[in-house]
Each structure stands twice: as C-alpha cells, then as structure tokens.
XYZ file of C-alpha atoms in Angstrom:
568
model
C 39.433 57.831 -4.107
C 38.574 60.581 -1.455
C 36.766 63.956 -2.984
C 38.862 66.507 -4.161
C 37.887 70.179 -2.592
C 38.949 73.736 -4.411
C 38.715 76.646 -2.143
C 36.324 79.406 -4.006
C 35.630 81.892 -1.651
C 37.107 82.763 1.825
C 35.485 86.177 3.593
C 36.911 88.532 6.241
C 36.663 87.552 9.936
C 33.574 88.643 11.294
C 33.213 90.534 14.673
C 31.629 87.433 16.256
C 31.644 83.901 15.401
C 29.360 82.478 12.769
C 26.556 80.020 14.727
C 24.914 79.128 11.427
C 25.010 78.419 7.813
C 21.962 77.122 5.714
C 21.582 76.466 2.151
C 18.875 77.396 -0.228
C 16.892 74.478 -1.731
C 18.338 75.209 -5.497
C 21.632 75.993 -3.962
C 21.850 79.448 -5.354
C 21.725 81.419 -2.124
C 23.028 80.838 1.079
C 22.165 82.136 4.710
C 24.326 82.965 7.626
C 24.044 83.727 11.206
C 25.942 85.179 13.686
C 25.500 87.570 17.166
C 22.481 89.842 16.113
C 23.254 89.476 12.307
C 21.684 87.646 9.494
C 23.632 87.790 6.462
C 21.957 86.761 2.916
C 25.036 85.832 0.268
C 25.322 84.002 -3.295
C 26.634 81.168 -3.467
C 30.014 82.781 -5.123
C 30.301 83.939 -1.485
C 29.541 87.771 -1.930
C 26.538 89.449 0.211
C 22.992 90.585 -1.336
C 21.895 91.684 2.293
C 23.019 91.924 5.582
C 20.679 92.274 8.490
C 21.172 93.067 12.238
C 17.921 92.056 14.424
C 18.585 92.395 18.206
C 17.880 88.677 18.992
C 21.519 87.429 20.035
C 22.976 84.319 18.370
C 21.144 82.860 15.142
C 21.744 79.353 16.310
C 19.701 77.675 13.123
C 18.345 78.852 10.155
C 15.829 76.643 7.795
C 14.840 77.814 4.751
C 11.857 77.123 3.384
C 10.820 74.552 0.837
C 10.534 77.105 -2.204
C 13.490 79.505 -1.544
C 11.971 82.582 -0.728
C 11.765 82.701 3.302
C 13.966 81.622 6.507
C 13.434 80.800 10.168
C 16.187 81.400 12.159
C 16.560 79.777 15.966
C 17.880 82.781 17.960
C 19.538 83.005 21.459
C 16.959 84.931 23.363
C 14.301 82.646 22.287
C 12.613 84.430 19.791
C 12.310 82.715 15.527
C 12.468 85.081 13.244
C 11.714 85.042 9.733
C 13.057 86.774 7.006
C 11.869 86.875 3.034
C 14.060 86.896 0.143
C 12.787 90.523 -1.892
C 14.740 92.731 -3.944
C 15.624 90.585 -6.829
C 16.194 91.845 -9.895
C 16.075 90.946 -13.957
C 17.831 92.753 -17.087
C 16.635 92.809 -20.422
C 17.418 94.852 -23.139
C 15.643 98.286 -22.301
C 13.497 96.862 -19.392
C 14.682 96.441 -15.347
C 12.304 94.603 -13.201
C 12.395 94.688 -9.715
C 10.541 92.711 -6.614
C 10.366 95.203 -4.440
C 7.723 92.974 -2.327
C 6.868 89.445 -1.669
C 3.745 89.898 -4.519
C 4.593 92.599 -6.264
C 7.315 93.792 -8.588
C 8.220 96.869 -10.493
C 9.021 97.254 -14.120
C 10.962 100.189 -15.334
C 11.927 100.641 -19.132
C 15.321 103.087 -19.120
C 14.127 104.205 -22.627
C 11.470 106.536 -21.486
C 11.308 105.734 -17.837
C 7.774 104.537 -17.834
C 7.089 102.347 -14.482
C 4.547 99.764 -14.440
C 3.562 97.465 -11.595
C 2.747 93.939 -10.967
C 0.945 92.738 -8.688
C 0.170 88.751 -7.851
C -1.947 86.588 -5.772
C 0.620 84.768 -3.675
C 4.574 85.369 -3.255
C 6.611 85.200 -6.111
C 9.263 82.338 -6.094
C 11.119 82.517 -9.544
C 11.386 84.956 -12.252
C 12.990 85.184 -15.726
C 13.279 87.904 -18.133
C 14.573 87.211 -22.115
C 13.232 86.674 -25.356
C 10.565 89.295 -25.119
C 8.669 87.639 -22.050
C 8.862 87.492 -18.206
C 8.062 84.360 -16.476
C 6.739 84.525 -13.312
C 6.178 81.685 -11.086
C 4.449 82.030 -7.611
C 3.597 79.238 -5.069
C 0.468 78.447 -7.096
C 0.587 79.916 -10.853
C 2.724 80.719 -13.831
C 2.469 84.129 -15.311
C 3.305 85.148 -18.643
C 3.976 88.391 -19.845
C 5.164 89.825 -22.813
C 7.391 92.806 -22.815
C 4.958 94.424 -25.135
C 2.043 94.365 -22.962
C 2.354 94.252 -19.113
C -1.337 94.634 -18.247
C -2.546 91.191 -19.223
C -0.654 88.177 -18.681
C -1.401 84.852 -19.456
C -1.892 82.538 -16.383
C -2.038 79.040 -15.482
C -2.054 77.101 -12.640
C 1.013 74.491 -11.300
C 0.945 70.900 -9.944
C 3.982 72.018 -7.608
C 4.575 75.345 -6.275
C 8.726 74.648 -5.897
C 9.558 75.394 -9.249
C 13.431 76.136 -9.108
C 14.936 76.960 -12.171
C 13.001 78.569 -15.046
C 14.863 78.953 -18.964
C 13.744 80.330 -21.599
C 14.520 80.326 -25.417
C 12.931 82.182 -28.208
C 9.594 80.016 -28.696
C 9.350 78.261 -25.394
C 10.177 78.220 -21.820
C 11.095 75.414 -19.522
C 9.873 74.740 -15.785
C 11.679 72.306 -13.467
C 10.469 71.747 -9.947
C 10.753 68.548 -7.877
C 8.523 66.697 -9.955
C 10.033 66.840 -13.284
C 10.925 69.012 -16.633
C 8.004 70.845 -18.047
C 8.127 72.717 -21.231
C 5.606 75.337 -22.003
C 4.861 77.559 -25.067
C 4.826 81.473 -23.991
C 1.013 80.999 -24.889
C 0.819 78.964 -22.070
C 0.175 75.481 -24.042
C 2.555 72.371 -22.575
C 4.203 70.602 -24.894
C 6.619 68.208 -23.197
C 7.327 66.556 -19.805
C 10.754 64.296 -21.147
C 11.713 61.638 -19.001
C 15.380 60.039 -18.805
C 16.495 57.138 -16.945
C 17.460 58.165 -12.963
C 15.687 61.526 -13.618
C 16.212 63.765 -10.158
C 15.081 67.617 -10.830
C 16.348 68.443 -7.383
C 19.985 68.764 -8.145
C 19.941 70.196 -11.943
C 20.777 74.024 -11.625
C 21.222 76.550 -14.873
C 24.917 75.113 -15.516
C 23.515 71.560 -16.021
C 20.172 71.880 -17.964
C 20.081 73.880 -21.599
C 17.719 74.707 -23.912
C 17.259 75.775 -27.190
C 14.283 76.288 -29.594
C 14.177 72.163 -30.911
C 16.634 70.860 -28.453
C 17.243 70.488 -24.406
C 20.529 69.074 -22.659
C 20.610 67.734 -19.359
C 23.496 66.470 -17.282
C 22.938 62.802 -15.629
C 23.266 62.933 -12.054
C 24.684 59.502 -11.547
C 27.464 59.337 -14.390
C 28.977 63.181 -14.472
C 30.115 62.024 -18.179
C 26.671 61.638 -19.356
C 24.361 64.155 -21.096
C 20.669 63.456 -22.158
C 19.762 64.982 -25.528
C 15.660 65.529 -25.817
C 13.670 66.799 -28.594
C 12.170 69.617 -27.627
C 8.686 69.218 -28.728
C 8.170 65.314 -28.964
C 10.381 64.880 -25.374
C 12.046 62.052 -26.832
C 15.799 61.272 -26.861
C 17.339 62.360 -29.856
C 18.412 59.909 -32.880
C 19.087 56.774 -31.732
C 18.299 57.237 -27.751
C 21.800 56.892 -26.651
C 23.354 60.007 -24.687
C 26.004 62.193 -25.379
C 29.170 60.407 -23.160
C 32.373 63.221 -22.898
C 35.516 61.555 -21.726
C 36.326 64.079 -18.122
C 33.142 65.244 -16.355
C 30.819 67.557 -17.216
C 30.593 70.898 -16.034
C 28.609 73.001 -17.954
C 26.886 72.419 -20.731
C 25.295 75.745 -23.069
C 23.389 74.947 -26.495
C 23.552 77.054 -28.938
C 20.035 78.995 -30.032
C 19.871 80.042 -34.218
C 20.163 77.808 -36.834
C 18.007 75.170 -38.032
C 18.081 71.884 -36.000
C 20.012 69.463 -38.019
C 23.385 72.350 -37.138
C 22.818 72.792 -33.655
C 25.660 72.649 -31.084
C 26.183 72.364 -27.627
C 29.521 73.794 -25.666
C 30.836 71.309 -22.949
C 32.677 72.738 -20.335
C 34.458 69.605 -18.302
C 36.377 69.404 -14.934
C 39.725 70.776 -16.842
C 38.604 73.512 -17.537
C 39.021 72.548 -21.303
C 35.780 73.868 -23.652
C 34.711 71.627 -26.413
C 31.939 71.984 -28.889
C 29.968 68.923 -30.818
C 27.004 68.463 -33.343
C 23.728 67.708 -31.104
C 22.290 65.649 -33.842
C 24.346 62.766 -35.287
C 22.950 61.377 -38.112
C 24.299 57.991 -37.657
C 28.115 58.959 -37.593
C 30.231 59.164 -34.922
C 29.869 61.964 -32.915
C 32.755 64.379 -32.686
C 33.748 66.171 -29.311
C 36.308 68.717 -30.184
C 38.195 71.006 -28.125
C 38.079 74.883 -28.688
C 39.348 76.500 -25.713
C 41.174 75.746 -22.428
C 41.119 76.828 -18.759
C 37.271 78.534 -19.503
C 35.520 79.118 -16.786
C 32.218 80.629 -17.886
C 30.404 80.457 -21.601
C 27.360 82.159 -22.939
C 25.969 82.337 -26.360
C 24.300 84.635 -27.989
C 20.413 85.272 -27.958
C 19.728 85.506 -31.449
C 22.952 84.758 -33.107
C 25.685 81.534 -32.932
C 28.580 83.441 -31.170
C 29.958 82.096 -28.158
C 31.809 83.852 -25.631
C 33.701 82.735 -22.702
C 36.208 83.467 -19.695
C 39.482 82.044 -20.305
C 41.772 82.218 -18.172
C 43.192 85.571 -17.739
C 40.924 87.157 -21.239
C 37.405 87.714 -22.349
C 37.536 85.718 -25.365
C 34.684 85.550 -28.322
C 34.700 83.094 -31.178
C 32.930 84.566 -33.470
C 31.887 81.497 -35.444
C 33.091 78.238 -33.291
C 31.852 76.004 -36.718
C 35.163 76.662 -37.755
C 36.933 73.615 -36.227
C 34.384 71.601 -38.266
C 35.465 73.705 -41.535
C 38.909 74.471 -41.178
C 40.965 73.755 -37.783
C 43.753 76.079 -38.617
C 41.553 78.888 -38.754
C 39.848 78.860 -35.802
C 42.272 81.193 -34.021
C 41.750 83.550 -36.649
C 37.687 83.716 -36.007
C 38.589 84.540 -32.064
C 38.659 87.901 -30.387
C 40.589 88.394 -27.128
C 40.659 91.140 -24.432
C 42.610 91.504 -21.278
C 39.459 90.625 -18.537
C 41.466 92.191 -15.951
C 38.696 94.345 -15.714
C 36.308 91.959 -14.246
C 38.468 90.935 -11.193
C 38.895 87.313 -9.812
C 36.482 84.693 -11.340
C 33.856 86.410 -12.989
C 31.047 84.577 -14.150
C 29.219 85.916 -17.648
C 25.426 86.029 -16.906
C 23.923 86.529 -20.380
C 24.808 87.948 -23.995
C 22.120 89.544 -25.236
C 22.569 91.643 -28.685
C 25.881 93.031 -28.591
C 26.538 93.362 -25.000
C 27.481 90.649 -22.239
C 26.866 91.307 -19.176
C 29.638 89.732 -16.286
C 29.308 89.857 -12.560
C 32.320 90.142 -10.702
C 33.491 88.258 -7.204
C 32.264 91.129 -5.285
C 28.501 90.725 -6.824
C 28.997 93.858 -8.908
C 27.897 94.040 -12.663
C 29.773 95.135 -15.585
C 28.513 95.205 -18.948
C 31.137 94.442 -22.326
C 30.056 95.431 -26.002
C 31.084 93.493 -28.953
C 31.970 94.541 -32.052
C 28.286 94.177 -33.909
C 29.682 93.001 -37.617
C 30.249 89.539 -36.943
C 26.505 89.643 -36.154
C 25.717 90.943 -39.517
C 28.345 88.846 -41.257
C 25.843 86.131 -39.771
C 22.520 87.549 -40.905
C 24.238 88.256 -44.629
C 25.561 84.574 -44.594
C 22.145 82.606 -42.970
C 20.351 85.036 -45.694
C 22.770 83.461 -48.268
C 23.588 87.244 -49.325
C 27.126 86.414 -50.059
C 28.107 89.721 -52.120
C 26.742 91.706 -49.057
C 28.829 89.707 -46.833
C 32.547 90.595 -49.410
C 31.310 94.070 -48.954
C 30.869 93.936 -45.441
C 34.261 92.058 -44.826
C 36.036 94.922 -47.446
C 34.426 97.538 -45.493
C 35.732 96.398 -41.564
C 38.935 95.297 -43.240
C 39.299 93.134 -40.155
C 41.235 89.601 -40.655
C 38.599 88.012 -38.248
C 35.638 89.078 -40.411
C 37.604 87.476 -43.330
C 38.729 84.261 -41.649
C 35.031 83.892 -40.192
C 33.902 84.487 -44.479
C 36.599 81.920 -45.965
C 34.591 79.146 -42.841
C 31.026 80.239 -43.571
C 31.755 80.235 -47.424
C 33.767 76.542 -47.076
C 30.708 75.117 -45.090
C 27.716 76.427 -47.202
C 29.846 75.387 -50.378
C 30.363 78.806 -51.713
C 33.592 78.372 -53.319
C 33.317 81.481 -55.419
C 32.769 83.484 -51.722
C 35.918 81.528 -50.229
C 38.446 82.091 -52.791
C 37.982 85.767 -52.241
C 37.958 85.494 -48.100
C 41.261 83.288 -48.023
C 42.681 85.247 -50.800
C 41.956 87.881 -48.299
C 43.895 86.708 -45.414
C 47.211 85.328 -47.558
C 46.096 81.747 -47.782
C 47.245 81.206 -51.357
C 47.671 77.288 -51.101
C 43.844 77.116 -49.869
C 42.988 79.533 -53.147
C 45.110 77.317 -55.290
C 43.242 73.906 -53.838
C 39.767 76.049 -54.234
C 40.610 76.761 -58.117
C 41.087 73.002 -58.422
C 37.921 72.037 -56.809
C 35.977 74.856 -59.007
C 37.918 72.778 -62.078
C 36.981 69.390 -61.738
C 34.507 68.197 -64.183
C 31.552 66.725 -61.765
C 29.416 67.737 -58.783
C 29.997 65.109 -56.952
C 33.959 65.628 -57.462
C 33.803 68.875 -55.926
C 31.818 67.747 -53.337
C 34.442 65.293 -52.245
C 37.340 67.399 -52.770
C 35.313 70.189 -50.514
C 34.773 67.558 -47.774
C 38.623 66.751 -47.945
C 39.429 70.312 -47.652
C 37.534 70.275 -44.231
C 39.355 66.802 -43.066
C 36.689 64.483 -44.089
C 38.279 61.659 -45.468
C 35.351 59.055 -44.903
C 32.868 61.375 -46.019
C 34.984 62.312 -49.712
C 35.702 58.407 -50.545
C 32.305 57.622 -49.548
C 30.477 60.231 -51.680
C 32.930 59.170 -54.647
C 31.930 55.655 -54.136
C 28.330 56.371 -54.211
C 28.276 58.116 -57.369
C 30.627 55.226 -59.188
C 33.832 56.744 -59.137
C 35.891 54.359 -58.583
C 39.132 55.311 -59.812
C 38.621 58.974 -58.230
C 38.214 57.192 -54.594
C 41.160 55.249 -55.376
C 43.332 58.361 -56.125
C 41.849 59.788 -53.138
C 43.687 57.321 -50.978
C 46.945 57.379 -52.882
C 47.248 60.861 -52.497
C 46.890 60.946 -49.067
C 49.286 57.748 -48.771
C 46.704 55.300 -47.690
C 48.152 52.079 -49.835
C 46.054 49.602 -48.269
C 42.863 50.909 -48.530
C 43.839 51.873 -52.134
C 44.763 48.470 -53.041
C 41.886 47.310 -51.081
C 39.436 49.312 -53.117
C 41.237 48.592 -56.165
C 40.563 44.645 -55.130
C 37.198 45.224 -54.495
C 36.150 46.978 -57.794
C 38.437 45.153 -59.767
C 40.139 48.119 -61.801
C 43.537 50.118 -61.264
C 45.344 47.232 -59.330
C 48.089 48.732 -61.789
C 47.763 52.208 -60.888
C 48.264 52.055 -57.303
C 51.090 49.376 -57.769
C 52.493 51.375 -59.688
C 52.136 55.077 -57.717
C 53.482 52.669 -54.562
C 56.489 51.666 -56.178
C 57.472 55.295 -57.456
C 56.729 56.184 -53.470
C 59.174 53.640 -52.424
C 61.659 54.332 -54.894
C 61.877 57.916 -54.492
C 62.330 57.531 -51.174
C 65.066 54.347 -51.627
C 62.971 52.078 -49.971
C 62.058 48.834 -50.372
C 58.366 46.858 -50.663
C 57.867 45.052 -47.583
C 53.745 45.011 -47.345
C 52.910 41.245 -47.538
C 49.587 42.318 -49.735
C 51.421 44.850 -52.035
C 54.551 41.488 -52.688
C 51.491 39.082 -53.520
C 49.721 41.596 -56.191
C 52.965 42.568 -57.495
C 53.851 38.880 -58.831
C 50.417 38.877 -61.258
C 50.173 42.286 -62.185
C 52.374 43.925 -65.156
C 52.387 47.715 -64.063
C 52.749 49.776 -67.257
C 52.731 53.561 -67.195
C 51.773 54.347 -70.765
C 48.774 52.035 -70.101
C 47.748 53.422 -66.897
C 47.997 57.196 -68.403
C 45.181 56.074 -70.789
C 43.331 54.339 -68.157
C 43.253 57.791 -66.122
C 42.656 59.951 -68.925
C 39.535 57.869 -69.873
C 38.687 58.031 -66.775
C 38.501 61.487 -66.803
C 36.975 61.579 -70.108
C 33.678 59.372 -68.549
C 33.359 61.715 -65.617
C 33.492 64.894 -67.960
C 30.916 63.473 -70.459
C 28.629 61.886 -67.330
C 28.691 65.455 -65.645
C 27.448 67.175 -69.385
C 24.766 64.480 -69.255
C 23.923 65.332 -65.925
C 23.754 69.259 -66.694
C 22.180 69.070 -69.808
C 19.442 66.183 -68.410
C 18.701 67.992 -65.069
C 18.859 71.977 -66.137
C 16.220 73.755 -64.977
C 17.312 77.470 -65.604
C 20.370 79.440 -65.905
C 20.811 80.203 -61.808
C 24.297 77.807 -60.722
C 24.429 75.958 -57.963
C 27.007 77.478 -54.971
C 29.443 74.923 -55.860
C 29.595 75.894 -59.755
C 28.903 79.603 -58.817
C-alpha cells in the first residue's frame, strides 16, 4: 500500500525559483535557497530568517552535522556559510536569548535584570523549565539553575550532536546519535536504557516523554509500539513487554505529578483520536481509552495532572482526565472548551506552565492562554487529602466543573463522605442514592467492591468479594448485573446458593414471559428444590455473618477513633 501524503503547508510564489531545500539533522528546521536569498523556516513552514547575500543562485545547501551552521553552493562560485543564532527560551519570569554562536542573554521581565552567558564552543541545544537551563555545546553540558546564573555545573559529552534535550522536575534527558542519557540537574547520570532496534536519530519531542520515574519512547519499526523505561533503573517497566495501541502512534505526552504507581501517558494516534492509559499495569490488562477526538496538539501541566489539547476547532482542558477511570459519564463535565479561533490554522501548544499555555500559531507567532487557576488548587487540596478545603473551594467557584472534577477525585481516593456532597452538587441523585448504600453496608471489603462497581469494575468487585470469603455477596454481584452463568458457576464452585440464583433466574424469566432455555440452568433445575422462604433465611444469615465478622474486625484491629475514608 503506497504512502499516504497530507499537504501542511504551501507558501506564496517567490520572485525567483527555489534551487534548494535542505533539512536540519533533527528535522526541526529547514533551509531554502533561491536567486541571492537564503531563507531559514520551521518545519511548520513559517520563516525565522530570511537572508539576501549577493551570490546568485544557492544551488545546494548542507547543513552541518549538529544543526547549528549551513554551506550553501552558490552560482558565482563562492560557499557561504550561515549560523543558526537568535533562538530563544520562555520560562516563567525569565527570557533567554542566543544572541551569538557562544553566548546568550538572560533577561528576567520581573525587574529587568540582564545577565550573560558566555561558553567555550557554539551552543547546539538549549532548554529552559523546571527551574534549570540546559545547555549543550559541541563539547559540554551546562547546568544552570534559574536561581544562580554565575556558576553552572559542567560536564563533558561523548558526542557533541545532542538533538533533543527534556527535562522534568528532578532530571533531564540527553539524546544524541549514540543513545538516551539521563542526567540529574547535579550533573550525576543515572540511566542509558536500551530497547530492542534502538535508533536516536529519528526520535524528535513528539515521540520521546519523560516524567520524574517514567520515560516513553515510540519504536521506530512498529509505529504501534511504545517502550515504557524506568526512569532511574533504565529497565522496561513490569513485565518488559511494550505498550501496543491499535492505529499508529503520533504523539505520546506523560503526565508529571503523582506518585508512580498513577502515572499516565496521552496517546495521540494517526486519527486524530486522544486516548489516555495507566503506565504501570500491575499485572492486569492494560486499558487504552479514548478521551478526545480530532486533537492535534496536547500538553500537560508542569506541576499539576491537567491536560490540555487542540481539538478540532476549540482549546479544550480536562481538568482531571482520571475521570474515565472513575466515572465515564462525567468526563464531559471535568472539560473546559473555548472557541481557538484565536490561534489561526493548526496551532501547535508549546508548553503549559502554571496557569498559562503558551500556542504558536501557523505564521510562527506566539500567543499566550490563562486558565482558570482553581482546578489547580482543587488538586493541591485533594493530593493533600484536605477534603473540607476542597467543598469549600468547590462552594466558593460554584462552577459545575469544579464539582464534577470533586464527585471523580472523591470516588477514586474512596472519600464517599466528599462524593455524596460533589454529585449531590451537580443533580446526580441516583449516584447519591448508590453512595448512601455503599456507606450502609456492613463490611470494608463490601464497600470496597460496591465502590469498584460504581467505577465499572466488575472483575475487580467479584474478585475482592471472593478474596475476603464472601461468597454469597459475589454471587449477588453477578445476578444483579444479569450474569447467570457466572452466578451459577460460582454458586457450583463454592457449593452454596445453587437455590438462590435458580431461583432469581426463574423470577427473571417469568417476569419477562420467557422461557428457560440455558442447557446448564435445565440440568440444575431437575436436583434442586428452589424455596423462597428458605433462601430469605439463607440471605439474611448471610448478612448476619458479614455484620458480626466486620464488628470483629473493628473491634480486633482499632487503633484510635480517626475512620478510614471509606467509613468517614
């Protein structure tokens, strides 16, 4: 099947035609020459620089090896060279710019103070976040921290063609031709990871992700494929086997607060469609679910999980993109949309740093968007487990996002007490009603099960049930949700209620005038007398064992009068 090619970019004739057209090594940048002109453009087509040398035609232009410089073959005879300078960095309250090939400027737009920094050799990449720059020339790695630019911490590099640099709050990663490098910001390595048909050469910032215990690369040979590596070890993750999407991947963004075991990593695939999954699996399946479709750029948050996104024709923000783990239906509640009219023809987001993401437009122009800062603290007040801050918070916005985003935090750090209030909040009186039964049930692991039924874990309820010997609970479990054969089959298994769920399926099928026609439910029905009276006993004594087990339990393992966020 031949390649399929989407237009992205189409300029305005030129005044002569164009002899020459060279891409930079990391594909970022691309050159182009013409009748005494030299143009310098991104690789979303727009123009950084555009030169006009009196040399006639640029036949060919080479760049060289590290990015930073370019011959160009010209039609009078002459080369010419040209270096890449001019490059700039945003952070917060600081602006650094490289005004030459060695030096660079740093100006904080709090107080206007100007500092300058000077190097040994030309400076090939840069990065600015987390409270540090990175700078990499052809020889060393420089380290500085916003705090302090008179002494940086240096060390010298096996390869000077380092071409992408990322950074997350405790480390930052180097990849150059010879492979991945992670280094602390005191200048310590801690990883080179390995995976099988490793090339560095072709991984750009869409395609590699890192976080603070995690990084994500895309395989080169299967598009489907993504490597997971612990951070610090640079191992594979759990079991070694990669993370396989069904379309190919795009881009790929993990997520950067939160403890390891909840860390997630948006997938962006070659639909356009966004998903979101669990990085670390635990031995379950892993689930790959879809948030969003026709995004074409993602970005989350510096400091807290919010993810935000272009899609389609709006600037969308999901405030807390857990949700579809939690509670599907309220995911669209948790989202904030905006007409991105604004931002012209397929902008791309380049970072979201506090409250404010900054988007460049087609044209190369940057426009900065501010976001609302209380789902932020909604997030601090939750992480902080400061629950009575976070009602007060919600009561004081009176937004129905803030709520929606409450009722999902509270759900999946089992604060039922917290929930009821947030759906209560929002008109979701059958989710209060289900809540009020959980908060009724007579043990922990009970409410545990019913929580993780509320959030659509079936598996996860009957198993939990199972493991704590409640048999007959795991049964009704089943018959609720109408699953006869596994009810029967667990019923078989354990040997107790065979008469209960004969006799719930028969009530089924005769209040819907049906008859029996399961081979399994026929066979069991010859041998086994189904009657009601005795099966109400059964239950209630049931219930009776589960009560008194759950006082034993309390009364065995209480160790002070604080309850637990299930009982709260």
């Amino acid at each position: 099947m031949g390649q399929l090619w989407t237009l992205l970019y189409s300029a305005q004739a030129h005044d002569y035609p164009i002899t020459s057209v060279a891409w930079a090594p990391d594909g970022q940048l691309f050159a182009v020459g013409s009748f005494n002109t030299l143009r310098l453009c991104d690789k979303t087509g727009w123009s950084y620089a555009l030169e006009k040398p009196n040399t006639g035609s640029v036949f060919n232009i080479a760049w060289s090896v590290d990015g930073t410089q370019i011959a160009g073959a010209c039609g009078n005879g002459h080369v010419i060279f040209a270096h890449i300078i001019e490059q700039r960095w945003e952070w917060k309250n600081f602006e650094i710019t490289l005004t030459k090939r060695r030096s660079m400027q740093v100006r904080n737009v709090l107080n206007d103070a100007l500092d300058v920094l000077e190097f040994r050799d030309r400076v090939i990449k840069a990065s600015l976040s987390h409270g540090h720059l990175v700078v990499v020339t052809s020889l060393q790695c420089y380290v500085y921290s916003t705090k302090n630019w008179n002494t940086p911490l240096v060390f010298d590099l096996k390869e000077g063609t380092v071409s992408l640099i990322l950074q997350a709050e405790r480390h930052f990663l180097l990849l150059d031709g010879a492979g991945i490098y992670l280094y602390l910001y005191e200048g310590r390595l801690i990883s080179s990871p390995k995976f099988p048909g490793m090339r560095t050469d072709i991984l750009s910032s869409q395609t590699v992700s890192l976080s603070n215990d995690t990084i994500a690369v895309r395989d080169k040979a299967d598009d489907k494929v993504i490597y997971l590596i612990d951070a610090l070890s640079g191992k594979p993750l759990g079991d070694g086997k990669p993370l396989v999407h069904k379309g190919e991947v795009l881009e790929i963004a993990l997520d950067q607060f939160g403890s390891p075991n909840e860390r997630k990593i948006a997938i962006i695939d070659k639909n356009r469609d966004l998903y979101i999954t669990s990085v670390r699996r635990f031995g379950k399946e892993q689930k790959i679910i879809k948030i969003g479709t026709m995004v074409h750029s993602i970005a989350w948050n510096d400091k807290i999980n919010i993810l935000c996104g272009m899609q389609n024709m709006y600037f969308v923000v999901w405030y807390y993109p857990n949700t579809i783990y939690v509670d599907k239906e309220l995911l669209s509640k948790t989202v904030y949309e905006k007409d991105a009219s604004e931002f012209g023809k397929s902008p791309q987001i380049v970072n979201y740093v506090g409250n404010q993401v900054t988007v460049r437009r087609a044209d190369g122009s940057l426009i900065y968007t501010s976001i609302s800062p209380y789902p932020a603290i909604l997030h601090e007040y939750v992480s902080a487990s400061r629950w009575d801050d976070a009602v007060r918070l919600c009561r004081f916005v009176k937004e129905q996002t803030m709520w929606s985003c409450l009722a999902a935090m509270a759900i999946a750090h089992k604060d039922l007490m917290t929930a009821e209030v947030a759906y209560a909040a929002i008109g979701e009186i059958d989710k209060v009603q289900y809540i009020n039964l959980i908060k009724d049930l007579p043990s922990k692991d009970s409410r545990m099960a019913h929580l993780q039924l509320f959030t659509g874990n079936v598996q996860d309820a009957e198993g939990t049930l199972l493991q704590a010997g409640l048999i007959y609970q795991a049964i009704q479990v089943n018959i609720n949700l109408y699953n006869w054969d596994r009810a029967l089959e667990l019923a078989v298994k354990y040997k107790t209620h065979v008469d209960t769920v004969l006799a719930y399926r028969k009530k089924y099928l005769e209040d819907f005038h049906k008859e029996e026609s399961n081979k399994r439910f026929l066979q069991y029905a010859e041998g086994v007398e189904v009657n009601w009276e005795k099966i109400q006993a059964k239950i209630e004594m049931e219930i009776a064992k589960e009560r008194e087990r759950a006082a034993t339990v309390t009364t065995v393992g209480q160790t002070g009068s604080r309850s637990t966020p299930l009982n709260r």
